[in-house]
Short mmCIF file of C-alpha atoms in Angstrom, two decimals:
data_model
loop_
_atom_site.label_atom_id
_atom_site.label_comp_id
_atom_site.label_asym_id
_atom_site.label_seq_id
_atom_site.Cartn_x
_atom_site.Cartn_y
_atom_site.Cartn_z
CA MET A 1 -13.77 10.24 62.93
CA ASP A 2 -10.29 9.69 64.31
CA VAL A 3 -7.24 11.95 64.09
CA LEU A 4 -5.95 10.17 60.99
CA MET A 5 -9.12 10.64 58.93
CA LEU A 6 -9.61 14.24 60.03
CA SER A 7 -5.99 15.06 59.20
CA ARG A 8 -6.34 13.46 55.79
CA LEU A 9 -9.53 15.42 55.12
CA GLN A 10 -7.91 18.66 56.22
CA PHE A 11 -4.83 18.16 54.06
CA ALA A 12 -6.94 17.09 51.08
CA MET A 13 -9.18 20.13 51.44
CA ALA A 14 -6.24 22.51 51.79
CA THR A 15 -4.30 20.95 48.90
CA MET A 16 -7.20 20.90 46.47
CA PHE A 17 -8.23 24.44 47.32
CA HIS A 18 -4.67 25.72 46.97
CA PHE A 19 -4.29 23.98 43.63
CA ILE A 20 -7.23 25.92 42.21
CA PHE A 21 -4.86 28.90 42.00
CA VAL A 22 -1.58 27.22 41.04
CA PRO A 23 -2.22 26.15 37.41
CA LEU A 24 -3.65 29.52 36.39
CA THR A 25 -0.61 31.23 37.94
CA LEU A 26 1.77 28.95 36.00
CA GLY A 27 0.05 29.33 32.65
CA LEU A 28 -1.11 32.94 32.81
CA SER A 29 2.34 34.17 33.85
CA ILE A 30 3.80 32.81 30.60
CA LEU A 31 0.98 34.21 28.47
CA VAL A 32 1.23 37.66 30.05
CA ALA A 33 4.99 37.61 29.48
CA ILE A 34 4.42 36.75 25.81
CA MET A 35 1.91 39.59 25.46
CA GLU A 36 4.30 42.14 26.94
CA THR A 37 7.17 40.85 24.82
CA ARG A 38 5.07 41.41 21.70
CA TYR A 39 4.29 44.94 22.89
CA VAL A 40 8.00 45.70 23.41
CA ARG A 41 8.92 44.29 20.00
CA THR A 42 6.09 45.84 17.95
CA GLY A 43 5.12 48.94 19.93
CA ASP A 44 1.47 47.93 19.42
CA GLU A 45 -0.53 49.49 22.26
CA MET A 46 -3.13 46.73 22.00
CA TYR A 47 -0.61 44.26 23.42
CA LYS A 48 0.14 46.65 26.27
CA ARG A 49 -3.55 46.80 27.14
CA MET A 50 -3.74 42.99 26.94
CA THR A 51 -0.75 42.72 29.26
CA LYS A 52 -2.35 45.00 31.83
CA PHE A 53 -5.79 43.38 31.69
CA TRP A 54 -4.67 39.75 31.88
CA GLY A 55 -1.86 40.74 34.25
CA LYS A 56 -4.39 42.12 36.71
CA LEU A 57 -6.24 38.79 36.72
CA PHE A 58 -2.91 37.02 37.16
CA VAL A 59 -2.01 39.14 40.21
CA ILE A 60 -5.39 38.51 41.87
CA ASN A 61 -4.97 34.77 41.40
CA PHE A 62 -1.33 34.83 42.54
CA VAL A 63 -2.02 36.64 45.81
CA LEU A 64 -4.83 34.29 46.82
CA GLY A 65 -2.66 31.30 45.91
CA VAL A 66 0.14 32.48 48.19
CA VAL A 67 -2.20 32.84 51.17
CA THR A 68 -3.63 29.34 50.78
CA GLY A 69 -0.17 27.82 50.26
CA ILE A 70 1.17 29.11 53.57
CA THR A 71 -1.42 27.27 55.68
CA LEU A 72 -0.83 24.13 53.65
CA GLU A 73 2.86 23.84 54.54
CA PHE A 74 2.21 24.38 58.26
CA GLN A 75 0.33 21.08 58.33
CA PHE A 76 3.53 19.10 57.89
CA GLY A 77 4.45 20.19 61.40
CA THR A 78 1.02 20.24 63.02
CA ASN A 79 -0.79 17.23 61.54
CA TRP A 80 2.03 15.14 60.07
CA SER A 81 4.93 15.58 62.48
CA ARG A 82 5.91 11.91 62.40
CA TYR A 83 6.19 12.11 58.63
CA SER A 84 8.27 15.28 58.91
CA GLU A 85 10.53 13.61 61.45
CA TYR A 86 10.95 10.51 59.28
CA VAL A 87 11.73 12.18 55.90
CA GLY A 88 12.42 15.79 56.93
CA ASP A 89 16.07 15.47 55.93
CA ILE A 90 14.94 15.03 52.31
CA PHE A 91 11.53 16.68 52.08
CA GLY A 92 12.50 19.74 54.11
CA SER A 93 15.53 20.55 51.98
CA LEU A 94 13.45 20.54 48.79
CA LEU A 95 10.81 22.85 50.24
CA ALA A 96 13.54 25.15 51.57
CA ILE A 97 15.06 25.46 48.09
CA GLU A 98 11.62 26.19 46.63
CA ALA A 99 11.01 28.99 49.13
CA THR A 100 14.44 30.64 49.15
CA VAL A 101 15.21 30.38 45.44
CA ALA A 102 11.96 30.40 43.49
CA PHE A 103 9.26 31.95 45.69
CA PHE A 104 11.30 34.95 46.84
CA LEU A 105 12.43 35.55 43.25
CA GLU A 106 8.90 35.57 41.82
CA SER A 107 7.53 37.69 44.68
CA THR A 108 10.29 40.29 44.38
CA PHE A 109 10.03 40.74 40.64
CA LEU A 110 6.23 40.64 40.70
CA GLY A 111 6.37 43.69 42.97
CA ALA A 112 8.77 45.37 40.54
CA TRP A 113 6.45 44.51 37.65
CA ILE A 114 3.28 45.80 39.34
CA PHE A 115 4.78 49.15 40.41
CA GLY A 116 7.35 49.60 37.66
CA TRP A 117 5.27 50.59 34.65
CA LYS A 118 6.37 54.23 34.82
CA VAL A 119 9.78 53.61 36.39
CA LEU A 120 11.42 50.82 34.41
CA SER A 121 12.24 50.79 30.70
CA PRO A 122 9.89 48.65 28.55
CA ARG A 123 12.54 45.95 28.11
CA MET A 124 13.39 45.84 31.81
CA HIS A 125 9.71 45.76 32.73
CA ALA A 126 9.13 42.83 30.35
CA ALA A 127 12.16 41.09 31.86
CA CYS A 128 10.48 41.32 35.29
CA ILE A 129 7.38 39.41 34.20
CA TRP A 130 9.55 36.78 32.50
CA LEU A 131 11.47 36.31 35.75
CA VAL A 132 8.15 35.96 37.58
CA ALA A 133 6.97 33.37 35.05
CA ILE A 134 10.22 31.41 35.16
CA ALA A 135 10.39 31.50 38.96
CA SER A 136 6.76 30.37 39.26
CA ASN A 137 7.39 27.37 37.06
CA VAL A 138 10.68 26.57 38.82
CA SER A 139 8.81 26.74 42.13
CA ALA A 140 6.40 24.12 40.81
CA LEU A 141 9.35 21.93 39.85
CA TRP A 142 10.74 21.79 43.41
CA ILE A 143 7.31 21.07 44.85
CA LEU A 144 6.83 18.23 42.38
CA ILE A 145 10.30 16.83 43.10
CA ALA A 146 9.27 16.67 46.77
CA ASN A 147 6.00 14.99 45.85
CA ALA A 148 7.78 12.56 43.53
CA PHE A 149 9.85 11.32 46.45
CA MET A 150 6.56 10.37 48.13
CA GLN A 151 5.46 8.59 44.94
CA HIS A 152 8.79 6.92 44.16
CA PRO A 153 11.43 7.32 46.91
CA VAL A 154 15.02 7.37 45.64
CA GLY A 155 18.37 8.72 46.83
CA TYR A 156 17.92 7.86 50.53
CA VAL A 157 19.30 5.55 53.20
CA LEU A 158 17.55 4.30 56.32
CA ARG A 159 19.58 5.32 59.34
CA ASN A 160 18.61 5.76 63.01
CA GLY A 161 14.97 5.04 62.21
CA ARG A 162 14.77 7.80 59.59
CA ALA A 163 15.09 8.19 55.84
CA GLU A 164 18.17 10.37 55.30
CA LEU A 165 19.44 11.98 52.12
CA ALA A 166 22.14 9.91 50.43
CA ASP A 167 22.18 11.24 46.85
CA PHE A 168 20.74 14.72 46.26
CA PHE A 169 21.04 14.47 42.47
CA GLU A 170 19.21 11.15 42.39
CA VAL A 171 16.32 12.82 44.22
CA VAL A 172 16.35 15.85 41.88
CA PHE A 173 16.53 13.75 38.72
CA ASN A 174 13.94 11.23 39.85
CA PRO A 175 12.26 10.24 36.53
CA PHE A 176 8.84 10.31 38.18
CA ALA A 177 9.37 13.96 39.17
CA TRP A 178 10.03 15.07 35.62
CA GLN A 179 7.09 13.04 34.34
CA GLN A 180 4.86 14.81 36.85
CA TYR A 181 6.36 18.18 35.99
CA VAL A 182 5.69 17.92 32.27
CA HIS A 183 2.19 16.56 32.89
CA THR A 184 1.31 19.23 35.46
CA LEU A 185 2.66 22.14 33.41
CA SER A 186 0.91 20.94 30.26
CA GLY A 187 -2.35 20.82 32.20
CA ALA A 188 -1.72 24.26 33.71
CA PHE A 189 -0.97 25.82 30.33
CA THR A 190 -4.10 24.22 28.89
CA LEU A 191 -6.14 25.67 31.74
CA ALA A 192 -4.71 29.16 31.20
CA GLY A 193 -5.55 28.97 27.51
CA PHE A 194 -9.14 27.97 28.23
CA PHE A 195 -9.43 30.67 30.89
CA ILE A 196 -8.45 33.34 28.35
CA MET A 197 -10.74 31.86 25.70
CA GLY A 198 -13.65 31.71 28.14
CA VAL A 199 -13.34 35.30 29.35
CA SER A 200 -12.79 36.49 25.77
CA ALA A 201 -15.86 34.55 24.63
CA TYR A 202 -18.01 36.39 27.19
CA HIS A 203 -17.08 39.77 25.73
CA LEU A 204 -17.26 38.62 22.10
CA LEU A 205 -20.81 37.38 22.71
CA LYS A 206 -21.65 40.89 23.86
CA LYS A 207 -19.68 42.44 20.96
CA GLN A 208 -17.45 44.31 23.45
CA HIS A 209 -13.81 45.21 22.70
CA VAL A 210 -13.97 42.88 19.70
CA GLU A 211 -10.43 43.37 18.39
CA PHE A 212 -8.94 43.11 21.89
CA PHE A 213 -10.69 39.88 22.79
CA THR A 214 -10.33 38.35 19.34
CA ARG A 215 -6.55 38.63 19.69
CA SER A 216 -6.74 37.32 23.24
CA PHE A 217 -8.98 34.41 22.22
CA LYS A 218 -6.63 33.35 19.42
CA MET A 219 -3.60 33.50 21.69
CA GLY A 220 -5.34 31.38 24.33
CA MET A 221 -6.61 29.01 21.62
CA ILE A 222 -3.11 28.29 20.25
CA PHE A 223 -1.75 27.79 23.77
CA ALA A 224 -4.60 25.49 24.79
CA PHE A 225 -4.47 23.46 21.58
CA ILE A 226 -0.73 22.75 21.81
CA PHE A 227 -0.75 21.78 25.46
CA SER A 228 -4.05 19.86 25.47
CA ILE A 229 -2.47 17.56 22.87
CA MET A 230 0.76 17.42 24.87
CA VAL A 231 -0.92 16.57 28.18
CA ALA A 232 -2.84 13.72 26.53
CA ALA A 233 0.24 12.30 24.81
CA GLN A 234 2.44 12.63 27.88
CA GLY A 235 -0.32 11.14 30.04
CA HIS A 236 0.02 7.87 28.14
CA HIS A 237 3.75 7.79 28.86
CA HIS A 238 3.10 8.76 32.49
CA ALA A 239 0.68 5.84 32.87
CA GLN A 240 3.48 3.50 31.87
CA GLU A 241 5.73 4.98 34.56
CA VAL A 242 2.92 4.43 37.09
CA THR A 243 2.68 0.82 35.92
CA ARG A 244 6.37 0.32 36.60
CA ILE A 245 6.53 1.77 40.11
CA GLN A 246 2.92 1.69 41.41
CA PRO A 247 1.17 -1.26 39.72
CA ALA A 248 -1.60 -1.32 42.33
CA LYS A 249 -2.55 2.24 41.38
CA LEU A 250 -2.87 1.22 37.72
CA ALA A 251 -5.13 -1.69 38.67
CA ALA A 252 -7.32 0.66 40.74
CA MET A 253 -7.43 3.21 37.89
CA GLU A 254 -9.16 0.61 35.70
CA SER A 255 -10.83 -1.39 38.50
CA LEU A 256 -8.95 -4.50 37.35
CA TRP A 257 -9.41 -7.25 39.92
CA GLU A 258 -7.97 -10.34 38.24
CA THR A 259 -4.47 -10.66 36.75
CA HIS A 260 -4.55 -11.17 32.98
CA GLU A 261 -1.54 -13.13 31.77
CA ASP A 262 -2.39 -12.88 28.06
CA GLY A 263 -3.29 -9.18 27.88
CA ALA A 264 -5.75 -7.17 29.97
CA PRO A 265 -8.84 -5.65 28.32
CA MET A 266 -9.98 -2.06 28.81
CA TYR A 267 -13.71 -1.53 29.32
CA LEU A 268 -15.25 1.79 28.32
CA LEU A 269 -18.09 1.35 30.80
CA VAL A 270 -17.28 -0.07 34.24
CA VAL A 271 -19.08 0.10 37.58
CA PRO A 272 -16.77 -1.10 40.42
CA ASP A 273 -18.05 -3.27 43.28
CA GLU A 274 -15.22 -2.82 45.74
CA LYS A 275 -16.91 -4.66 48.59
CA ASN A 276 -17.19 -7.90 46.62
CA GLU A 277 -13.91 -7.44 44.71
CA ARG A 278 -15.50 -7.36 41.28
CA ASN A 279 -17.28 -5.02 38.87
CA PHE A 280 -21.06 -4.67 38.60
CA ILE A 281 -20.78 -3.84 34.90
CA GLU A 282 -18.08 -4.39 32.28
CA TRP A 283 -19.26 -3.23 28.86
CA LEU A 284 -17.60 -2.34 25.55
CA GLY A 285 -14.28 -4.02 26.20
CA ILE A 286 -11.21 -3.40 24.04
CA PRO A 287 -9.15 -6.62 24.01
CA GLY A 288 -5.65 -5.94 25.27
CA GLY A 289 -6.45 -2.23 25.67
CA LEU A 290 -5.14 -1.91 29.22
CA SER A 291 -2.01 -3.87 28.35
CA PHE A 292 -1.36 -1.43 25.52
CA LEU A 293 -1.91 1.55 27.84
CA ALA A 294 0.51 0.10 30.37
CA HIS A 295 3.12 -1.55 28.17
CA ASN A 296 2.54 -0.57 24.51
CA SER A 297 1.71 -4.22 23.88
CA PHE A 298 -1.71 -5.86 23.60
CA SER A 299 -0.52 -9.15 25.10
CA THR A 300 1.64 -8.13 28.09
CA PRO A 301 0.31 -9.34 31.49
CA VAL A 302 -1.19 -6.79 33.90
CA GLN A 303 -1.58 -7.43 37.62
CA GLY A 304 -5.04 -7.30 39.17
CA LEU A 305 -5.94 -5.87 42.57
CA LYS A 306 -6.32 -9.32 44.12
CA ASP A 307 -2.53 -9.73 43.86
CA TRP A 308 -2.24 -7.37 46.86
CA PRO A 309 -3.68 -7.79 50.36
CA ALA A 310 -6.84 -5.72 50.88
CA GLU A 311 -5.08 -3.42 53.34
CA GLU A 312 -2.44 -2.51 50.73
CA ARG A 313 -4.83 -1.58 47.94
CA PRO A 314 -5.77 2.03 47.22
CA PRO A 315 -9.44 3.08 47.50
CA VAL A 316 -10.68 1.70 44.20
CA LEU A 317 -13.86 3.68 43.49
CA LEU A 318 -12.36 7.11 44.15
CA THR A 319 -9.18 6.30 42.19
CA PHE A 320 -11.22 4.87 39.30
CA LEU A 321 -13.60 7.87 39.12
CA ALA A 322 -10.75 10.38 39.33
CA PHE A 323 -8.95 8.68 36.43
CA ARG A 324 -12.06 8.46 34.26
CA THR A 325 -12.93 12.11 34.96
CA MET A 326 -9.42 13.29 34.07
CA VAL A 327 -9.26 11.23 30.87
CA GLY A 328 -12.79 12.12 29.80
CA ILE A 329 -12.25 15.86 30.10
CA GLY A 330 -8.73 15.56 28.71
CA SER A 331 -10.20 13.95 25.57
CA LEU A 332 -12.84 16.69 25.19
CA LEU A 333 -10.53 19.71 25.46
CA PRO A 334 -8.54 19.13 22.23
CA ILE A 335 -11.84 18.69 20.37
CA LEU A 336 -13.02 22.10 21.62
CA CYS A 337 -9.69 23.59 20.55
CA ILE A 338 -10.03 22.13 17.04
CA TRP A 339 -13.53 23.58 16.82
CA ALA A 340 -12.13 26.98 17.79
CA LEU A 341 -9.31 26.67 15.22
CA LEU A 342 -11.82 25.95 12.47
CA ARG A 343 -13.92 29.01 13.41
CA ARG A 344 -11.05 31.35 14.32
CA LYS A 345 -11.79 33.76 11.44
CA LYS A 346 -15.49 33.97 12.29
CA LEU A 347 -15.54 34.13 16.08
CA THR A 348 -18.22 36.80 16.39
CA GLU A 349 -20.40 34.75 14.00
CA SER A 350 -20.04 31.61 16.13
CA PRO A 351 -22.23 32.08 19.22
CA LYS A 352 -22.42 28.33 19.96
CA LEU A 353 -18.63 28.08 20.02
CA LEU A 354 -18.33 31.14 22.26
CA GLN A 355 -20.98 29.82 24.64
CA ALA A 356 -19.22 26.46 24.77
CA MET A 357 -15.90 28.13 25.59
CA LEU A 358 -17.48 30.27 28.30
CA PHE A 359 -18.97 27.23 30.01
CA ALA A 360 -15.79 25.22 29.44
CA ILE A 361 -13.76 27.37 31.86
CA PRO A 362 -14.30 24.95 34.81
CA LEU A 363 -13.42 21.81 32.82
CA PRO A 364 -9.60 22.05 33.01
CA TYR A 365 -9.88 22.85 36.73
CA ILE A 366 -11.96 19.70 37.30
CA ALA A 367 -9.54 17.58 35.24
CA ILE A 368 -6.49 18.85 37.12
CA GLU A 369 -8.11 18.34 40.52
CA ALA A 370 -9.13 14.83 39.48
CA GLY A 371 -5.54 14.18 38.42
CA TRP A 372 -4.27 15.08 41.87
CA VAL A 373 -6.92 12.94 43.55
CA LEU A 374 -5.70 10.08 41.37
CA ALA A 375 -2.05 10.75 42.25
CA GLU A 376 -2.55 11.02 46.00
CA VAL A 377 -5.44 8.65 46.72
CA GLY A 378 -4.02 6.07 44.32
CA ARG A 379 -0.79 6.03 46.35
CA GLN A 380 -2.58 4.93 49.53
CA PRO A 381 -2.11 3.37 52.02
CA TRP A 382 1.41 4.80 51.67
CA ILE A 383 2.41 8.37 52.41
CA VAL A 384 5.86 7.47 51.03
CA TYR A 385 5.28 4.61 48.63
CA GLY A 386 6.57 1.32 49.98
CA LEU A 387 8.40 3.07 52.82
CA MET A 388 5.98 4.68 55.27
CA LYS A 389 2.24 4.21 55.67
CA THR A 390 -0.06 7.19 56.12
CA SER A 391 -1.37 5.77 59.40
CA ASP A 392 2.17 5.93 60.83
CA ALA A 393 2.75 9.54 59.78
CA VAL A 394 0.03 11.39 61.68
CA SER A 395 0.86 13.61 64.68
CA PRO A 396 0.12 12.41 68.24
CA ILE A 397 -2.62 14.98 68.85
CA VAL A 398 -6.22 14.78 70.02
CA THR A 399 -9.23 14.64 67.73
CA SER A 400 -10.71 17.93 68.94
CA GLN A 401 -7.61 19.87 67.85
CA VAL A 402 -7.82 18.62 64.29
CA ALA A 403 -11.60 19.05 64.17
CA PHE A 404 -11.27 22.69 65.23
CA SER A 405 -8.55 23.48 62.69
CA LEU A 406 -10.48 21.68 59.94
CA VAL A 407 -13.57 23.79 60.58
CA ALA A 408 -11.53 26.98 60.89
CA LEU A 409 -9.60 26.36 57.67
CA THR A 410 -12.78 25.43 55.81
CA VAL A 411 -14.38 28.72 56.82
CA LEU A 412 -11.22 30.67 55.96
CA TYR A 413 -10.87 29.03 52.56
CA ALA A 414 -14.57 29.56 51.81
CA ILE A 415 -14.10 33.29 52.45
CA LEU A 416 -10.91 33.43 50.36
CA GLY A 417 -12.60 31.49 47.57
CA ALA A 418 -15.55 33.87 47.54
CA VAL A 419 -13.19 36.86 47.45
CA ASP A 420 -11.19 35.35 44.59
CA ILE A 421 -14.26 34.54 42.50
CA PHE A 422 -15.72 38.00 43.13
CA LEU A 423 -12.52 39.82 42.18
CA LEU A 424 -11.84 37.70 39.10
CA TYR A 425 -15.46 37.98 37.95
CA LYS A 426 -15.62 41.72 38.54
CA THR A 427 -12.30 42.40 36.80
CA ALA A 428 -12.97 40.06 33.89
CA LYS A 429 -16.49 41.42 33.33
CA LYS A 430 -15.29 45.02 33.40
CA GLY A 431 -12.90 44.38 30.55
CA PRO A 432 -9.78 46.33 29.59
CA VAL A 433 -9.23 49.98 30.41
CA GLU A 434 -9.54 52.14 27.31
CA ALA A 435 -6.32 53.75 26.09
#
């Protein structure tokens, strides 16, 4: 492998591993804040115990997420220095705002929250976790604004061989950024809801702390139901934005090779044949289905992949599989939530539901990871869409350097992943501390 491929593999590995922790941090911070707010308002000790138990899981996840995020950002200088030089005036300012405004805020008040139980008043202590939750979600916003510039560059001018910032507010209010933000947060909140339901289901199956985990399950259920519907609905709107600015990605998402002038069908079963620019199988077609997904019209034309040169198409199979995985799981999650809603008054008498929720914990993680594979792989061969190709962004370093760092980071992340799973499993299995 050359430097380019190794650098892409390293960044993909680091990004996907880091993003295991991010959505649970975003969603669980809000849920823990809600729990503590209910304790402050009602004085019910059960909510205090819920805050401490789920808060401990949140802290474990947060700390591991911070560690993996630090190594990720270093790669912009080590592996992608030409990219950093080309768009650093824009990209660097957004990451700087994220670090100095959001990250330091959430880290500071998380420390106050962890050690302030016996020092701060109940209202002030609850305010700390709300500040952590708000800062965490604001941090995600700045990261996604930076990523949106890579997906749909706006607010820049080309000067002296670089992309320089011309309109800061155009970059911040990039429509694609806010589409991504709503979609990502909805997915993160869904994941947090399923995480709480899954852990609660484990204890309810064993008839442990029944009242505690029944309340927790119902809270996670409501959260997951609302946002699983939202992420599906917003995903349709997001697909239309992708159609507008990255039509080749849309074609790869559905493995559409030929342009359909009178409405493109959507096939429920497709097997792409990328080498021969066709599909092995196209079964169960919905006439005009893809046109409706892209344009809200069954007869609007949709461009096929053959409209672009082969070197400017994204990898079709990986993009296609990532999209189908995300949509498939995204369609299943609301159904599981509806099942839980129907059985919410008889949870301990519903072992099949509880078992399903326990084993469903990985599903939102897989869907979110597939979504990011779709977003990043589907943008190729561009690192900044239409502006800079990925092959032009890699650092002028030797293959052995990247190979060493790839192996080292893989080992490091494997250790961190094992530690995270062990700590989360041990803490979740132990259950809440008795009053």
